[in-house]
Amino acid sequence: MIRKAISIISSMVIAASLFSIGPSYTGAAPIGDANATIFGPNVYVFDPTMPASDIQNVVNDVFAVQERNEFGSERTALLFKPGSYNLNFNVGFNTHVAGLGQNPGDVNINGGLNVNADWDNGNATRNFWRTIENLTISPSSGTTQIAVSQAAPLRRLHIKGQLDLFDFDSNWNAGWASGGFLADSIVDGLVVPASQQQWLSRNSQWSSWNNGVWNMVFVGSNNAPAGQFPDPPYTVVPKTPVIREKPYLFLNNAGQYQVFVPSLQRDTQGVSWASGNTPGTAIPLDQFYIAKPDTATAASINSALGQGKHLLFTPGFFHLDDTIRITNPNTVVR
């Protein structure tokens, strides 16, 4: 059976596969280098030597475009090389934020990294199509806010402090939120769903879980709250029967980009990286065919796959006149 590591939740996820190739910078890097890569202007690869104010300006500009861009065609990835960044920013539509370390602790956002619903007066039921993964968030306020509703996964995060899964309206009432997903993550403090109606947490942990509205599901997670559906609305599955975590890009010790493919795991509980590196295999990026929307065709993609290449999509819309055919075992499509 062909093993395909595919993550397709929305067109936003295409933007998840945006990378910079080459060795790490050894000196100060200008902000212009962030999106001067072969992957095009919608990909920003930040280096910790870049001025924090310049990075802040870029992420603010991206959010200004994507905050209300519910059905727009823009796709953006914000990728952070290992190191610490003094930033405080929000994540809008069709935006992927990811750390490029082996583990979440390799990239630390000091200040804040949030998803709010201010654009719709605290109503987060329209906050779809965005993702955050593989980094640490150290909020200066002590709280991280992720007010989303579906198609907005959180993976491989270490959140220091409290995590709120909702936003307030202008009268400080808890605004609506309707669904989300947390996987392979640690929250040091309390998780507060408040008005969040439903949520799925898998292989994660927190200090405590505050409440539930309609349906809160916990699979293979440590410190799941006590109780049973429907009152309280908790469904707890102690272990995850079978799982292969999503592949992710990282920089190895030599400063080379690779895609890490986690191993298939059975009967797991807790976070895969809590006691060391996630079990799995690293694949050099030169073993991937990098598909770009302005040049890739069904024929070129299938030719590369036929030669044994893995497949990596850069951001944008791909108008193909044929089916993508994956015939080799263990092909990774990202």
Short mmCIF file of N, CA, C and O in Angstrom, two decimals, residues 65-129:
data_model
loop_
_atom_site.label_atom_id
_atom_site.label_comp_id
_atom_site.label_asym_id
_atom_site.label_seq_id
_atom_site.Cartn_x
_atom_site.Cartn_y
_atom_site.Cartn_z
N VAL A 65 -3.54 42.33 4.99
CA VAL A 65 -4.15 41.79 3.77
C VAL A 65 -5.08 40.63 4.09
O VAL A 65 -6.18 40.51 3.54
N GLN A 66 -4.68 39.75 5.00
CA GLN A 66 -5.38 38.49 5.21
C GLN A 66 -6.42 38.50 6.33
O GLN A 66 -7.18 37.54 6.45
N GLU A 67 -6.49 39.55 7.12
CA GLU A 67 -7.41 39.53 8.25
C GLU A 67 -8.85 39.28 7.82
O GLU A 67 -9.57 38.47 8.43
N ARG A 68 -9.32 39.96 6.77
CA ARG A 68 -10.70 39.84 6.30
C ARG A 68 -10.79 39.12 4.96
O ARG A 68 -11.87 39.07 4.36
N ASN A 69 -9.70 38.55 4.52
CA ASN A 69 -9.60 38.04 3.15
C ASN A 69 -10.19 36.62 3.04
O ASN A 69 -9.53 35.68 2.60
N GLU A 70 -11.46 36.50 3.39
CA GLU A 70 -12.11 35.21 3.53
C GLU A 70 -12.10 34.40 2.23
O GLU A 70 -11.91 33.19 2.25
N PHE A 71 -12.35 35.05 1.12
CA PHE A 71 -12.42 34.35 -0.16
C PHE A 71 -11.44 34.90 -1.18
O PHE A 71 -11.63 34.76 -2.39
N GLY A 72 -10.36 35.50 -0.70
CA GLY A 72 -9.36 36.05 -1.59
C GLY A 72 -8.44 34.98 -2.16
O GLY A 72 -8.46 33.82 -1.73
N SER A 73 -7.62 35.37 -3.11
CA SER A 73 -6.72 34.43 -3.77
C SER A 73 -5.30 34.46 -3.21
O SER A 73 -4.46 33.67 -3.63
N GLU A 74 -5.02 35.34 -2.27
CA GLU A 74 -3.68 35.44 -1.70
C GLU A 74 -3.39 34.23 -0.79
O GLU A 74 -4.25 33.79 -0.03
N ARG A 75 -2.17 33.74 -0.87
CA ARG A 75 -1.70 32.64 -0.03
C ARG A 75 -0.33 33.02 0.52
O ARG A 75 0.56 33.45 -0.23
N THR A 76 -0.14 32.88 1.83
CA THR A 76 1.08 33.36 2.47
C THR A 76 1.62 32.34 3.46
O THR A 76 0.84 31.73 4.20
N ALA A 77 2.93 32.18 3.48
CA ALA A 77 3.59 31.37 4.50
C ALA A 77 4.63 32.21 5.21
O ALA A 77 5.39 32.95 4.58
N LEU A 78 4.64 32.11 6.53
CA LEU A 78 5.62 32.79 7.38
C LEU A 78 6.42 31.70 8.09
O LEU A 78 5.91 31.04 9.00
N LEU A 79 7.65 31.50 7.66
CA LEU A 79 8.49 30.43 8.18
C LEU A 79 9.66 31.02 8.94
O LEU A 79 10.29 31.99 8.49
N PHE A 80 9.98 30.43 10.10
CA PHE A 80 11.00 30.98 11.00
C PHE A 80 12.13 29.98 11.20
O PHE A 80 11.90 28.86 11.68
N LYS A 81 13.34 30.41 10.83
CA LYS A 81 14.51 29.58 11.11
C LYS A 81 14.74 29.50 12.62
O LYS A 81 14.26 30.35 13.38
N PRO A 82 15.45 28.48 13.09
CA PRO A 82 15.67 28.33 14.53
C PRO A 82 16.25 29.59 15.17
O PRO A 82 17.14 30.25 14.61
N GLY A 83 15.73 29.92 16.34
CA GLY A 83 16.16 31.09 17.09
C GLY A 83 14.99 31.71 17.81
O GLY A 83 13.87 31.19 17.81
N SER A 84 15.23 32.85 18.45
CA SER A 84 14.20 33.58 19.18
C SER A 84 13.84 34.86 18.44
O SER A 84 14.71 35.52 17.86
N TYR A 85 12.56 35.19 18.48
CA TYR A 85 12.04 36.36 17.77
C TYR A 85 11.15 37.15 18.72
O TYR A 85 10.24 36.60 19.34
N ASN A 86 11.44 38.45 18.84
CA ASN A 86 10.63 39.33 19.68
C ASN A 86 9.55 39.95 18.80
O ASN A 86 9.74 40.99 18.17
N LEU A 87 8.39 39.29 18.76
CA LEU A 87 7.30 39.68 17.88
C LEU A 87 5.98 39.53 18.59
O LEU A 87 5.84 38.75 19.54
N ASN A 88 4.99 40.25 18.09
CA ASN A 88 3.61 40.09 18.56
C ASN A 88 2.71 40.31 17.35
O ASN A 88 2.58 41.44 16.87
N PHE A 89 2.12 39.22 16.83
CA PHE A 89 1.34 39.37 15.61
C PHE A 89 0.17 38.40 15.58
O PHE A 89 0.08 37.46 16.36
N ASN A 90 -0.74 38.67 14.64
CA ASN A 90 -1.94 37.87 14.45
C ASN A 90 -1.88 37.13 13.13
O ASN A 90 -1.19 37.54 12.20
N VAL A 91 -2.64 36.05 13.05
CA VAL A 91 -2.66 35.19 11.87
C VAL A 91 -4.03 35.27 11.22
O VAL A 91 -5.04 34.98 11.86
N GLY A 92 -4.05 35.67 9.95
CA GLY A 92 -5.31 35.81 9.22
C GLY A 92 -5.58 34.64 8.31
O GLY A 92 -4.97 33.57 8.40
N PHE A 93 -6.51 34.86 7.38
CA PHE A 93 -6.91 33.81 6.45
C PHE A 93 -5.74 33.36 5.58
O PHE A 93 -4.83 34.12 5.25
N ASN A 94 -5.79 32.07 5.19
CA ASN A 94 -4.88 31.51 4.20
C ASN A 94 -3.42 31.81 4.50
O ASN A 94 -2.62 32.10 3.61
N THR A 95 -3.09 31.75 5.79
CA THR A 95 -1.72 32.01 6.25
C THR A 95 -1.23 30.81 7.05
O THR A 95 -1.96 30.29 7.90
N HIS A 96 -0.03 30.39 6.75
CA HIS A 96 0.59 29.29 7.47
C HIS A 96 1.82 29.82 8.20
O HIS A 96 2.68 30.46 7.58
N VAL A 97 1.89 29.58 9.50
CA VAL A 97 3.04 29.99 10.31
C VAL A 97 3.71 28.72 10.83
O VAL A 97 3.05 27.86 11.41
N ALA A 98 5.03 28.61 10.62
CA ALA A 98 5.71 27.39 11.04
C ALA A 98 7.14 27.69 11.45
O ALA A 98 7.80 28.55 10.87
N GLY A 99 7.61 26.95 12.44
CA GLY A 99 9.02 26.96 12.80
C GLY A 99 9.77 25.94 11.98
O GLY A 99 9.22 24.91 11.57
N LEU A 100 11.05 26.21 11.74
CA LEU A 100 11.88 25.34 10.92
C LEU A 100 12.91 24.58 11.75
O LEU A 100 13.99 24.23 11.25
N GLY A 101 12.59 24.32 13.00
CA GLY A 101 13.47 23.54 13.85
C GLY A 101 13.09 22.07 13.86
O GLY A 101 12.02 21.68 13.41
N GLN A 102 13.99 21.25 14.41
CA GLN A 102 13.69 19.83 14.58
C GLN A 102 12.55 19.65 15.58
O GLN A 102 11.69 18.78 15.41
N ASN A 103 12.53 20.51 16.62
CA ASN A 103 11.51 20.42 17.66
C ASN A 103 10.91 21.80 17.91
O ASN A 103 11.52 22.83 17.56
N PRO A 104 9.74 21.87 18.52
CA PRO A 104 9.09 23.17 18.75
C PRO A 104 9.94 24.16 19.54
O PRO A 104 9.84 25.37 19.33
N GLY A 105 10.78 23.67 20.45
CA GLY A 105 11.59 24.57 21.25
C GLY A 105 12.70 25.27 20.49
O GLY A 105 13.32 26.20 21.00
N ASP A 106 12.94 24.87 19.25
CA ASP A 106 14.01 25.48 18.46
C ASP A 106 13.64 26.86 17.94
O ASP A 106 14.52 27.64 17.55
N VAL A 107 12.36 27.17 17.88
CA VAL A 107 11.89 28.49 17.44
C VAL A 107 10.98 29.03 18.53
O VAL A 107 9.99 28.38 18.91
N ASN A 108 11.31 30.22 19.03
CA ASN A 108 10.54 30.81 20.13
C ASN A 108 10.04 32.18 19.72
O ASN A 108 10.84 33.06 19.38
N ILE A 109 8.73 32.37 19.76
CA ILE A 109 8.12 33.67 19.50
C ILE A 109 7.85 34.32 20.85
O ILE A 109 6.95 33.91 21.59
N ASN A 110 8.67 35.31 21.19
CA ASN A 110 8.53 36.02 22.46
C ASN A 110 7.68 37.27 22.25
O ASN A 110 8.09 38.19 21.55
N GLY A 111 6.51 37.31 22.84
CA GLY A 111 5.61 38.45 22.70
C GLY A 111 4.20 38.01 22.49
O GLY A 111 3.36 38.13 23.39
N GLY A 112 3.91 37.45 21.32
CA GLY A 112 2.56 36.96 21.08
C GLY A 112 2.38 36.46 19.67
O GLY A 112 2.95 36.99 18.71
N LEU A 113 1.58 35.42 19.53
CA LEU A 113 1.18 34.87 18.24
C LEU A 113 -0.25 34.39 18.42
O LEU A 113 -0.52 33.42 19.13
N ASN A 114 -1.20 35.12 17.81
CA ASN A 114 -2.61 34.93 18.13
C ASN A 114 -3.48 34.89 16.89
O ASN A 114 -3.09 35.32 15.81
N VAL A 115 -4.68 34.36 17.08
CA VAL A 115 -5.75 34.47 16.10
C VAL A 115 -6.93 35.11 16.80
O VAL A 115 -7.48 34.55 17.75
N ASN A 116 -7.30 36.32 16.35
CA ASN A 116 -8.45 36.99 16.95
C ASN A 116 -9.60 37.05 15.97
O ASN A 116 -9.48 36.67 14.80
N ALA A 117 -10.74 37.52 16.44
CA ALA A 117 -11.93 37.69 15.60
C ALA A 117 -12.42 39.13 15.66
O ALA A 117 -13.62 39.38 15.53
N ASP A 118 -11.50 40.07 15.82
CA ASP A 118 -11.89 41.47 15.91
C ASP A 118 -12.59 41.96 14.65
O ASP A 118 -13.46 42.82 14.70
N TRP A 119 -12.23 41.39 13.51
CA TRP A 119 -12.79 41.83 12.23
C TRP A 119 -14.28 41.54 12.13
O TRP A 119 -14.99 42.17 11.35
N ASP A 120 -14.79 40.59 12.96
CA ASP A 120 -16.22 40.24 12.94
C ASP A 120 -16.82 40.36 14.34
O ASP A 120 -17.67 39.56 14.72
N ASN A 121 -16.35 41.36 15.09
CA ASN A 121 -16.88 41.66 16.42
C ASN A 121 -16.88 40.43 17.33
O ASN A 121 -17.85 40.15 18.03
N GLY A 122 -15.76 39.71 17.34
CA GLY A 122 -15.62 38.58 18.25
C GLY A 122 -16.24 37.29 17.77
O GLY A 122 -16.13 36.27 18.45
N ASN A 123 -16.89 37.30 16.62
CA ASN A 123 -17.49 36.09 16.07
C ASN A 123 -16.43 35.32 15.30
O ASN A 123 -16.05 35.70 14.19
N ALA A 124 -15.96 34.20 15.87
CA ALA A 124 -14.90 33.43 15.25
C ALA A 124 -15.43 32.29 14.40
O ALA A 124 -14.64 31.46 13.92
N THR A 125 -16.73 32.21 14.18
CA THR A 125 -17.27 31.09 13.39
C THR A 125 -16.89 31.17 11.92
O THR A 125 -17.11 30.22 11.17
N ARG A 126 -16.30 32.27 11.49
CA ARG A 126 -15.83 32.41 10.11
C ARG A 126 -14.30 32.38 10.02
O ARG A 126 -13.75 32.53 8.93
N ASN A 127 -13.64 32.16 11.14
CA ASN A 127 -12.17 32.12 11.15
C ASN A 127 -11.68 30.74 10.74
O ASN A 127 -11.35 29.90 11.58
N PHE A 128 -11.65 30.48 9.42
CA PHE A 128 -11.16 29.23 8.87
C PHE A 128 -9.78 29.43 8.26
O PHE A 128 -9.20 30.50 8.28
N TRP A 129 -9.20 28.35 7.70
CA TRP A 129 -8.12 28.38 6.72
C TRP A 129 -6.87 29.13 7.19
O TRP A 129 -6.44 30.11 6.61
#
